[in-house]
Short mmCIF file of C-alpha atoms in Angstrom, two decimals:
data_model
loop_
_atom_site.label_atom_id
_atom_site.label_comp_id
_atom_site.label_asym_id
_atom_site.label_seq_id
_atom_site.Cartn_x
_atom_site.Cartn_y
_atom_site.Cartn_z
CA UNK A 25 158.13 -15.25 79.11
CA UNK A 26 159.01 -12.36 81.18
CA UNK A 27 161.75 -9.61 79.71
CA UNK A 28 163.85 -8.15 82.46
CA UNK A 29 165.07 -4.87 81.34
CA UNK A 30 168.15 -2.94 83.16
CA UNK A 31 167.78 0.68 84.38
CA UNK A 32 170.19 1.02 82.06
CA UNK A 33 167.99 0.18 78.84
CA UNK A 34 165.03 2.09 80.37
CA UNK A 35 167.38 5.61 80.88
CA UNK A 36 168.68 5.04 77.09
CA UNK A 37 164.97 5.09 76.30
CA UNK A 38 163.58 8.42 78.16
CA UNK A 39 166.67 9.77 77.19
CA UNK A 40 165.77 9.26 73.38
CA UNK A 41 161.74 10.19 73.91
CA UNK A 42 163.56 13.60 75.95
CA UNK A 43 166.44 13.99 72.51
CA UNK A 44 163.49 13.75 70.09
CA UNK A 45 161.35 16.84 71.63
CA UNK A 46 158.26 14.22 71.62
CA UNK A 47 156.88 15.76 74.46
CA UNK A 48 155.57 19.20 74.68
CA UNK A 49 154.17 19.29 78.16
CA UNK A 50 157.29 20.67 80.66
CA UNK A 51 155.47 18.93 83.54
CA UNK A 52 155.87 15.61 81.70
CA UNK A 53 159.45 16.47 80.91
CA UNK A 54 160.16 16.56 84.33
CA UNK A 55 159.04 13.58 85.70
CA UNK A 56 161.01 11.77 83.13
CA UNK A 57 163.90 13.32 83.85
CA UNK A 58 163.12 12.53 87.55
CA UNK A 59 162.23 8.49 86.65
CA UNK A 60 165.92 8.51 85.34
CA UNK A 61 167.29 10.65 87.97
CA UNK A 62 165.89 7.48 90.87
CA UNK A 63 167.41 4.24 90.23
CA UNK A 64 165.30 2.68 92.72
CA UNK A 65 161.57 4.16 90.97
CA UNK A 66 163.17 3.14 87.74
CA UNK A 67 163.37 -0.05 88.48
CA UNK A 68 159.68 -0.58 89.57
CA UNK A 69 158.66 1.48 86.33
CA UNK A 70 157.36 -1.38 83.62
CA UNK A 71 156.98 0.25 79.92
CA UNK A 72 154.08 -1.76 78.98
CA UNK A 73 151.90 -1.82 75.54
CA UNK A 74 148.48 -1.44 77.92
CA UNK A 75 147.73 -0.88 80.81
CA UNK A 76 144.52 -2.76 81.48
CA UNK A 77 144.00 -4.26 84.68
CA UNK A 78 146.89 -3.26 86.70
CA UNK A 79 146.80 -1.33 89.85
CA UNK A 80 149.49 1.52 89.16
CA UNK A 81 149.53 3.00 85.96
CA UNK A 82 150.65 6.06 84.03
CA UNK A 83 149.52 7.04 80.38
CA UNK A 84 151.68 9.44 78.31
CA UNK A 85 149.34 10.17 74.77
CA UNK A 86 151.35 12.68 72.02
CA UNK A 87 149.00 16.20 71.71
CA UNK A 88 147.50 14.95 68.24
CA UNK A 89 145.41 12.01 69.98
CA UNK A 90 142.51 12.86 71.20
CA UNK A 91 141.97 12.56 75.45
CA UNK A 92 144.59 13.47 77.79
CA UNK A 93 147.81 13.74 77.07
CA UNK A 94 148.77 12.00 80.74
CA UNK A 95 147.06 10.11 83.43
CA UNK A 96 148.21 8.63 86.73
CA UNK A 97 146.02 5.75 88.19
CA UNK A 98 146.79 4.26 91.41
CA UNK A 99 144.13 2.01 92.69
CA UNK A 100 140.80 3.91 92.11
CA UNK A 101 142.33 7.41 92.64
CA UNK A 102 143.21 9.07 89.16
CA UNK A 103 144.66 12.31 88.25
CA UNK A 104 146.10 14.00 85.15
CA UNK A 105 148.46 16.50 86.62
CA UNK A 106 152.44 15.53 86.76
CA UNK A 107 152.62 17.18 89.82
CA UNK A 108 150.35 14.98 91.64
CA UNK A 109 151.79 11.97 90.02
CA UNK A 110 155.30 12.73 91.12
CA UNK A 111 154.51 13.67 94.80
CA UNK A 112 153.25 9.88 95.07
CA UNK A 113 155.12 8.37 92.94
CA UNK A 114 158.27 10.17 95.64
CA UNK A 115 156.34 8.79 98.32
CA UNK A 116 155.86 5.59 97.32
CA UNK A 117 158.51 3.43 95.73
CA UNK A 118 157.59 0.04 96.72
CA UNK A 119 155.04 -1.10 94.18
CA UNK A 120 155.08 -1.33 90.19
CA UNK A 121 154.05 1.10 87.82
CA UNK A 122 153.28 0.48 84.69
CA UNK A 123 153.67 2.72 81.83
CA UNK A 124 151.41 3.20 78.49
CA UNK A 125 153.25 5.34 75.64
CA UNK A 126 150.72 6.53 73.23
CA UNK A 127 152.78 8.36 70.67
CA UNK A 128 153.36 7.10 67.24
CA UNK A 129 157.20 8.19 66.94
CA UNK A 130 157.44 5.99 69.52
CA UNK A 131 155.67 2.77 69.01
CA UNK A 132 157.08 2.72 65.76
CA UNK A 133 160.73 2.58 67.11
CA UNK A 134 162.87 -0.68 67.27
CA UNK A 135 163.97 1.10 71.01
CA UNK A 136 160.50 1.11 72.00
CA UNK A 137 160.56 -2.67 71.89
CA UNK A 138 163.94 -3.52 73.65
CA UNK A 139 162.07 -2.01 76.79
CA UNK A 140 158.81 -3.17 76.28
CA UNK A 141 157.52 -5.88 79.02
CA UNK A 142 154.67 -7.78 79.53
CA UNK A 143 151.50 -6.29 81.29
CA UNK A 144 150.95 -9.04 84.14
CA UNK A 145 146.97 -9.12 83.27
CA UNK A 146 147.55 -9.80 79.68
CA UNK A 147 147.46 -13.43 78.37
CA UNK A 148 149.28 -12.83 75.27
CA UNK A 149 153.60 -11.99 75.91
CA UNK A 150 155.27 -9.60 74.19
CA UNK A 151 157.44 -12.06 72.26
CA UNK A 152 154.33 -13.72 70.71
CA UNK A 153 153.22 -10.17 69.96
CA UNK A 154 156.03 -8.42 68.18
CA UNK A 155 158.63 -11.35 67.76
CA UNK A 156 161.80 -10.41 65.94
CA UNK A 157 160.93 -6.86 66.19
CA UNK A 158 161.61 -7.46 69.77
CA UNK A 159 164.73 -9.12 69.07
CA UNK A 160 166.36 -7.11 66.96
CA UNK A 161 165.57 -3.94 68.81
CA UNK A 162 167.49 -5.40 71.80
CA UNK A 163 170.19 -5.81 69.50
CA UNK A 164 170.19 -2.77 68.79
CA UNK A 165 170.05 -1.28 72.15
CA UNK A 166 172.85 -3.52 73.19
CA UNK A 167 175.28 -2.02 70.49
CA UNK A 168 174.63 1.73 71.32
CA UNK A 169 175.42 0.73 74.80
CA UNK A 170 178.48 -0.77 73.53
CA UNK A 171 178.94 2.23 71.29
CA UNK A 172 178.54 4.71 74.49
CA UNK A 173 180.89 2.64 76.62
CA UNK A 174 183.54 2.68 73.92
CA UNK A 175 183.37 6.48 73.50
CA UNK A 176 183.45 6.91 77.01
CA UNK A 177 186.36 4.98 77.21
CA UNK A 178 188.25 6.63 74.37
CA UNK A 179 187.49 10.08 75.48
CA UNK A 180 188.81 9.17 79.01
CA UNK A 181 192.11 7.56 77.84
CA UNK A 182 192.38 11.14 75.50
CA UNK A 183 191.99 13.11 79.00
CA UNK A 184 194.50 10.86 80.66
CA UNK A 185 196.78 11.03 77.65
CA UNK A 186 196.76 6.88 77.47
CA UNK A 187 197.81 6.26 73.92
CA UNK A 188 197.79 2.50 74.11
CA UNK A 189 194.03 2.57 75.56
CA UNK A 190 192.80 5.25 73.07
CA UNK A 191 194.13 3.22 69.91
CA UNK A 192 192.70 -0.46 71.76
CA UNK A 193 189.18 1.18 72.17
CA UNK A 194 189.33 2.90 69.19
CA UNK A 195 189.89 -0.72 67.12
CA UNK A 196 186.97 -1.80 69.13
CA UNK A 197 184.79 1.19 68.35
CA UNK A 198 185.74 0.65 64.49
CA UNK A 199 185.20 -3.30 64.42
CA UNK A 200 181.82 -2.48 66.41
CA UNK A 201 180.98 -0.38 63.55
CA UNK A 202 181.99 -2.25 60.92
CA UNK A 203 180.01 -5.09 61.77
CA UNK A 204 177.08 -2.98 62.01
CA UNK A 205 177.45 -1.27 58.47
CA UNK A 206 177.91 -5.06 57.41
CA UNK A 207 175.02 -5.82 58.46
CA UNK A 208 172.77 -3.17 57.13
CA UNK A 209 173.55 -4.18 53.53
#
């Protein structure tokens, strides 16, 4: 079973790898910030458990691992400079790329596995792998969108001095809330 995941999902994700300080490399740093920056890219980018077997490929590993800490594969030509990845990865924006994240912090993260998809080459899904995990991770990525949306909403109807909107989102924002703290008890 194939996940679809929105550009949405996969810009609340960078965004929380970028929040955490994960990364220590500036060069890596910027090409996230650049994958979020290009709806189009985004959408071809796949984050992916491994990489094996596909054509187009990028591998971010966390300073502790040993190996390099990124690689860019396209076809049979393979670099490890960010630079190089993000001049082709400008320049071409018409087929996938799949990305490996090799950091703990991050495997280890319910948001990790609301944007995880299936490798095309592998014969086990991601379902099957990490089940509920799965599930409740898009759950949970689902209600901090919700969350975001709300707060967005309630700071705009502050700005335009919309009383009636403020105190409607605001009952929203509280129920979403309160179902959530319901839940984790």
């Amino acid at each position: 079973m194939e996940q679809m995941v929105s550009n949405v999902q996969k810009k609340i994700f960078l965004r929380w790898i970028l929040d955490r300080h994960l990364l220590a490399n500036r060069e890596i740093i910027w090409l996230l910030h650049y994958l979020m920056s290009n709806d189009q890219l985004l959408g071809m980018i796949h984050i992916v458990d491994d990489v094996v077997g596909v054509n187009r490929l990028i591998t971010i590993t966390s300073p502790e691992q040993e190996g390099h800490i990124f690689r860019y594969v396209k076809a049979t030509v393979e670099t490890n400079d960010p630079e190089k990845a993000f001049h082709d990865l400008r320049m071409n924006q018409q087929e996938d790329v799949y990305l490996e994240l090799n950091i703990e912090a991050v495997r280890r993260s319910p948001i990790y596995f609301s944007v995880l998809e299936e490798n095309p080459n592998s014969s086990v899904d991601v379902h099957e792998r990490y089940g509920r995990m799965a599930e409740r991770a898009a759950g949970e990525a689902e209600r901090i969108f919700i969350v975001d949306q709300l707060s967005k909403g309630i700071n705009n109807a502050l700005d335009n001095g919309d009383k009636e909107q403020f105190y409607l989102l605001s009952k929203q924002l509280n129920e979403v809330r309160r179902n959530q703290s319901k839940k984790t008890e």
